[in-house]
Tab-separated table of C-alpha atoms in Angstrom:
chain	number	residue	atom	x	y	z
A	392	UNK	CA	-79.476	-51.904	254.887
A	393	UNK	CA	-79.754	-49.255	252.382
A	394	UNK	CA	-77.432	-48.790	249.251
A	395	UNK	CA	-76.220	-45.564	249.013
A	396	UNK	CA	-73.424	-44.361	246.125
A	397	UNK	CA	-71.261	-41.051	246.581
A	398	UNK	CA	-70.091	-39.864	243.144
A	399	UNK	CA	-67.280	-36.789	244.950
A	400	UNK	CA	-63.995	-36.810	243.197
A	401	UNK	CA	-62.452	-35.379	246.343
A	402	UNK	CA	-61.263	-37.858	248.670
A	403	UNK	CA	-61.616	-35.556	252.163
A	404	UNK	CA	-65.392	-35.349	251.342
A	405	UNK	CA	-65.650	-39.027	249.949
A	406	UNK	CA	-64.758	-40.443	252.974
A	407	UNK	CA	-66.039	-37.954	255.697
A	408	UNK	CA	-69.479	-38.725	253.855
A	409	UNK	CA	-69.080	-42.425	253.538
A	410	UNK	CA	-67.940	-42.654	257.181
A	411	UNK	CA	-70.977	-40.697	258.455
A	412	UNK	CA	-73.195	-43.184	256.308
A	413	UNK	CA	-71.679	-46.085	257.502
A	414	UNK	CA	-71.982	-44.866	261.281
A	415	UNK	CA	-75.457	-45.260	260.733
A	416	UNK	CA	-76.250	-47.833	259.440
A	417	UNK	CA	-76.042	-47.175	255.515
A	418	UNK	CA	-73.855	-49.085	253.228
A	419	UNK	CA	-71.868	-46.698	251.061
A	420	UNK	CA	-69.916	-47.041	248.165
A	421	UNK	CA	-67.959	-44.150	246.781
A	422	UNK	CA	-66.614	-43.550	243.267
A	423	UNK	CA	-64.913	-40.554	241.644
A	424	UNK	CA	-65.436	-40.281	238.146
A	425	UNK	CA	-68.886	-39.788	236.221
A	426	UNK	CA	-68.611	-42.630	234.208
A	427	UNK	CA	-68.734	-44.706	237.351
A	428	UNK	CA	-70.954	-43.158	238.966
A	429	UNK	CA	-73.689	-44.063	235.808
A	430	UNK	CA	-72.712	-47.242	235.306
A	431	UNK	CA	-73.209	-47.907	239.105
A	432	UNK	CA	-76.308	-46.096	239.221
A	433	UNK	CA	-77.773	-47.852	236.054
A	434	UNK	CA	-76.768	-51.316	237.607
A	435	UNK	CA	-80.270	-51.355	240.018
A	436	UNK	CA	-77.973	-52.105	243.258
A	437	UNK	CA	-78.539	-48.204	244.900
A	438	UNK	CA	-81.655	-46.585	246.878
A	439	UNK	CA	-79.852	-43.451	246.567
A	440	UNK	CA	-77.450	-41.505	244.996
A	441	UNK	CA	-75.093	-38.355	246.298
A	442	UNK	CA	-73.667	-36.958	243.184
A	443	UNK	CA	-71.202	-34.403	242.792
A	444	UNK	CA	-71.280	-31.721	239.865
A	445	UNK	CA	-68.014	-31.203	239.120
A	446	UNK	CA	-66.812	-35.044	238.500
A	447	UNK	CA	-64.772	-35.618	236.125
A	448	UNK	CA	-65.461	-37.568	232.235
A	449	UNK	CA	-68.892	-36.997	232.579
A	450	UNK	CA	-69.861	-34.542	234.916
A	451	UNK	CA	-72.755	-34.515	237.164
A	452	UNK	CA	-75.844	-32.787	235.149
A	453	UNK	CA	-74.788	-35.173	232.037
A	454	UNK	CA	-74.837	-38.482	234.904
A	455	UNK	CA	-78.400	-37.419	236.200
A	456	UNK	CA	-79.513	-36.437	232.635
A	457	UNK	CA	-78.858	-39.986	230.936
A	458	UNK	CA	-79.721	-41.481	233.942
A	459	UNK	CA	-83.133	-40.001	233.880
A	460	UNK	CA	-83.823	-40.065	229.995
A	461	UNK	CA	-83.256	-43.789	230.765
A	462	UNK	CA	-86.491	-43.901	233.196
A	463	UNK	CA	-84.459	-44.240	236.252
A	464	UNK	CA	-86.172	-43.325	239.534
A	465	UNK	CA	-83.151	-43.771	241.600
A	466	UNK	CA	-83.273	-40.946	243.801
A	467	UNK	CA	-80.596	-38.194	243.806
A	468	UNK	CA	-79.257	-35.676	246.343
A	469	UNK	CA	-76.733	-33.101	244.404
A	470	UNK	CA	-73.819	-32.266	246.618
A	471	UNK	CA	-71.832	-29.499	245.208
A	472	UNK	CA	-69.598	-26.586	245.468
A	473	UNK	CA	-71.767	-24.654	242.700
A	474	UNK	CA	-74.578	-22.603	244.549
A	475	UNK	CA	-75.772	-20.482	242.384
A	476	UNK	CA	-79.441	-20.072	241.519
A	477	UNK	CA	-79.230	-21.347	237.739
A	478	UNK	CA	-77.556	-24.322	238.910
A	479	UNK	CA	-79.527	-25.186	241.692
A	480	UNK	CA	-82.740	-25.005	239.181
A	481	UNK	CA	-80.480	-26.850	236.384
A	482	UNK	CA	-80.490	-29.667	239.086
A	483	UNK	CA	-84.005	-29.979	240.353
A	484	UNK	CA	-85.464	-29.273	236.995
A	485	UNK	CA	-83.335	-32.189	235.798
A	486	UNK	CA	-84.672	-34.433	237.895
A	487	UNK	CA	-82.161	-34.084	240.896
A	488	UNK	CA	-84.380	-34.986	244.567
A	489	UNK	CA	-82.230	-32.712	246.157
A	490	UNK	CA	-79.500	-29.837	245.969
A	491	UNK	CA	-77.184	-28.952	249.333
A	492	UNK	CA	-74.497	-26.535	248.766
A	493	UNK	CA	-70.791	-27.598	249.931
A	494	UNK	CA	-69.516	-26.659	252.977
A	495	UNK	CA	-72.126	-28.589	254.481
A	496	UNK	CA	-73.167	-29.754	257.554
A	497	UNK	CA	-73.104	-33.634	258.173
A	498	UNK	CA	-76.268	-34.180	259.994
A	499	UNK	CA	-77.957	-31.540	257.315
A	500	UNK	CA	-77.022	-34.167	254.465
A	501	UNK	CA	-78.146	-37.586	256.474
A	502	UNK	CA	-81.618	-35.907	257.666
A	503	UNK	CA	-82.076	-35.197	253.244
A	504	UNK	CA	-81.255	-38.686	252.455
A	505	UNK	CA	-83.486	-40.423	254.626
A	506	UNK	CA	-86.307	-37.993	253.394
A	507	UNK	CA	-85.945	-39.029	250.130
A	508	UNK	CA	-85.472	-42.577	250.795
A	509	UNK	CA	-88.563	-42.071	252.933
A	510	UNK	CA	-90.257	-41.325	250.125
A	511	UNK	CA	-88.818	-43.574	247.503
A	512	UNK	CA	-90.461	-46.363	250.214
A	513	UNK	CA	-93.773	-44.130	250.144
A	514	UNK	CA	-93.460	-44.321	253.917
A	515	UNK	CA	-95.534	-42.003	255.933
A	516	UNK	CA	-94.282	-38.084	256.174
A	517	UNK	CA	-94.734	-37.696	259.610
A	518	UNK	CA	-91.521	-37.399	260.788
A	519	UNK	CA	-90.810	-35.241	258.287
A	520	UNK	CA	-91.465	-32.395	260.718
A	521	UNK	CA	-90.020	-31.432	263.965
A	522	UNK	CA	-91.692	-29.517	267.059
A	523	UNK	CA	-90.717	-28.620	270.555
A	524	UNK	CA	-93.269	-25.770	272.248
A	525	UNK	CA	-94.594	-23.674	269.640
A	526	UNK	CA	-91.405	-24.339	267.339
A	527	UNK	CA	-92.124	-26.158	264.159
A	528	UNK	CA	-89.638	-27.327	261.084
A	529	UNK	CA	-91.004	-28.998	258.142
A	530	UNK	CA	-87.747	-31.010	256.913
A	531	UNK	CA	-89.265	-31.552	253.266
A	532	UNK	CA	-89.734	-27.314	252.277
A	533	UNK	CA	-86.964	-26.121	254.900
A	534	UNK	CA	-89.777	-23.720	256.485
A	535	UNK	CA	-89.691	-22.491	260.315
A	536	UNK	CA	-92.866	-21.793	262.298
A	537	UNK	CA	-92.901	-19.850	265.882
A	538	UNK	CA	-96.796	-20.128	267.522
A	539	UNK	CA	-97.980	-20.679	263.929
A	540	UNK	CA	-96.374	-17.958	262.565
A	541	UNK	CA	-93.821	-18.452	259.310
A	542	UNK	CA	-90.200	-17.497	259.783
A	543	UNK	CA	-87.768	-17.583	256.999
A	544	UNK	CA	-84.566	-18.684	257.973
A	545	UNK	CA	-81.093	-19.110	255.758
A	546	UNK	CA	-80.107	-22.441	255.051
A	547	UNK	CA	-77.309	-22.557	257.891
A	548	UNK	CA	-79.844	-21.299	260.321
A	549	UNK	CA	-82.438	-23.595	259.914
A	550	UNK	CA	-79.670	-26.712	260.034
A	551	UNK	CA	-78.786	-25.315	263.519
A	552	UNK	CA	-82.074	-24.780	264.614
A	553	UNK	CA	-82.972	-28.821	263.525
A	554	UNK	CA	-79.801	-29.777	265.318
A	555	UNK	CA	-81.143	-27.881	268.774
A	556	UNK	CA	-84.686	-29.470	267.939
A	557	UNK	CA	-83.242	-32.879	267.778
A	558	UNK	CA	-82.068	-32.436	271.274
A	559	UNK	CA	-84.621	-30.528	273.079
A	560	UNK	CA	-83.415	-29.625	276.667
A	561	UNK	CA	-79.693	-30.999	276.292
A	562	UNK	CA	-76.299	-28.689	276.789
A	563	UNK	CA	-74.968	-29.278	272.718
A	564	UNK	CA	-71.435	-27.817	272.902
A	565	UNK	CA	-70.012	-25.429	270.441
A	566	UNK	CA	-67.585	-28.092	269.057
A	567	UNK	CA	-70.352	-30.638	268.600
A	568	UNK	CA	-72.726	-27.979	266.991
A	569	UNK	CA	-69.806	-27.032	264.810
A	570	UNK	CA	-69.290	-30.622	263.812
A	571	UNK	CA	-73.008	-31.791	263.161
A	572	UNK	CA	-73.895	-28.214	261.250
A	573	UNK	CA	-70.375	-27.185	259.467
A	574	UNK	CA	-69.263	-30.494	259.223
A	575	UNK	CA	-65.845	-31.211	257.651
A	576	UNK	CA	-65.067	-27.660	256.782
A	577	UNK	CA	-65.543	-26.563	260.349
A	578	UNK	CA	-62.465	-24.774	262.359
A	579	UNK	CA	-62.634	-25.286	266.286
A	580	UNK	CA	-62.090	-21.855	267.030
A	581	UNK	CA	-64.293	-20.270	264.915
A	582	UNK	CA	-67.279	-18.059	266.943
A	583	UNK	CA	-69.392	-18.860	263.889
A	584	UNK	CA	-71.472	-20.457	266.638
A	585	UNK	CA	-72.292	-17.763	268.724
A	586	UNK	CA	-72.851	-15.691	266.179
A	587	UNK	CA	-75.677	-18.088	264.214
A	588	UNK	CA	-77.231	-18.265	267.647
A	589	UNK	CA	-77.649	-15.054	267.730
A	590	UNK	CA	-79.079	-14.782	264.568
A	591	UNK	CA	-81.663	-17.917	265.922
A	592	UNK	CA	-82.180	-15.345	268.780
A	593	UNK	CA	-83.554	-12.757	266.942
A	594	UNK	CA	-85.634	-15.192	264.699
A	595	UNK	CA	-87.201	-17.861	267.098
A	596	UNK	CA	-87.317	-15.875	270.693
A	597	UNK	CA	-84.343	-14.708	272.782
A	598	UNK	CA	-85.614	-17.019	275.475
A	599	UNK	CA	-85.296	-20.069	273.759
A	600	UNK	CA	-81.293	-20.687	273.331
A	601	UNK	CA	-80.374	-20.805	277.019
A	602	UNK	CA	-76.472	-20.170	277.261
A	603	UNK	CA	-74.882	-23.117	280.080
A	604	UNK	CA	-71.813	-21.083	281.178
A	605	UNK	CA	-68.246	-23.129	279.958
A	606	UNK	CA	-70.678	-26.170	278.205
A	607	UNK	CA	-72.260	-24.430	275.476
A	608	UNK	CA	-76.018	-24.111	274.305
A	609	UNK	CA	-79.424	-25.823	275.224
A	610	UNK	CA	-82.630	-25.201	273.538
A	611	UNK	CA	-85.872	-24.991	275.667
A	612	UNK	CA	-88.328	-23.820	273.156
């Protein structure tokens, strides 16, 4: 059972995070300051790390920093509030595995952690992409393919589109689509929804979203 720590000074997140991990199958352990998250990170009991930026004593580019100038490989997913380009390449430049921008999408955030934990084991890549017809994602670079052909898709787009290509050929209602790709931030009667699938639409072939009248959306690629 992996190890995984959550460094998030807010609570709501803390828990909706460590709740999700522990669902399946991880064993999380959260803690809210940056001084605890180093000293649990340098302890060697972790296979991963989701690290806030704006923790408080240290915050999170000073954790990651003296935890990599100490040689640590411990992989790290940043997950922050600040989305800005500098920060973003502050964080990967750094040595941060990974940088997802708060609100975020649940199912977004576990599909990132295995990936690097997939690759902290050196196990094979191959499921590190996901197809249905002529629809391709590669999970590592975030890139869309249609019949071969690149597609560039926004980051809340292409976490919708993995969600439908998860479930090829089954009705995914708007509330659980809100749920897996908004996550905790997500209001129930938002049309945000529709309105992404639409977007998908126009990107990936009107055909391929089917609407199911009063159950939501099914993807047929």
């Amino acid at each position: 059972m992996n190890q995984i720590l959550i460094a998030e000074d807010e609570e709501r997140i803390a828990q909706f995070v460590r709740k999700g991990l522990k669902a399946h199958g991880f064993q999380p352990t959260v803690v809210s300051d940056g001084a605890s998250a180093l000293a649990h990170a340098m302890s060697g009991g972790y296979d991963l790390m989701v690290l806030d930026i704006g923790l408080p004593v240290l915050d999170g580019f000073t954790v990651l920093q003296r935890l990599r100038d100490v040689g640590s490989t411990l992989p790290v997913v940043i997950l922050t509030a600040r989305d800005s380009l500098s920060d973003r390449v502050a964080g990967l430049e750094g040595g941060a595995d990974d940088y997802m921008s708060k609100p975020f999408g649940f199912d977004e955030l576990l599909a990132r952690i295995r990936l690097r934990l997939r690759r902290a084991t050196g196990e094979a890549a191959s499921s590190d992409r996901l197809e249905h017809g002529d629809v391709g994602l590669d999970l590592r670079t975030r890139t869309a393919t249609v019949s071969g052909r690149a597609v560039e898709l926004s980051a809340r787009e292409f976490a919708l589109a993995e969600v439908f290509l998860q479930h090829p050929g089954q009705v995914m209602s708007r509330e659980q689509l809100l749920s897996r790709v908004w996550g905790y931030d997500f209001d129930p009667g938002s049309n945000v929804v529709d309105v992404y699938v639409r977007y998908l639409r126009k990107k990936l072939g009107a055909d391929r979203i089917e609407t199911v009248r009063g159950a939501g959306y099914r993807f047929r690629g």
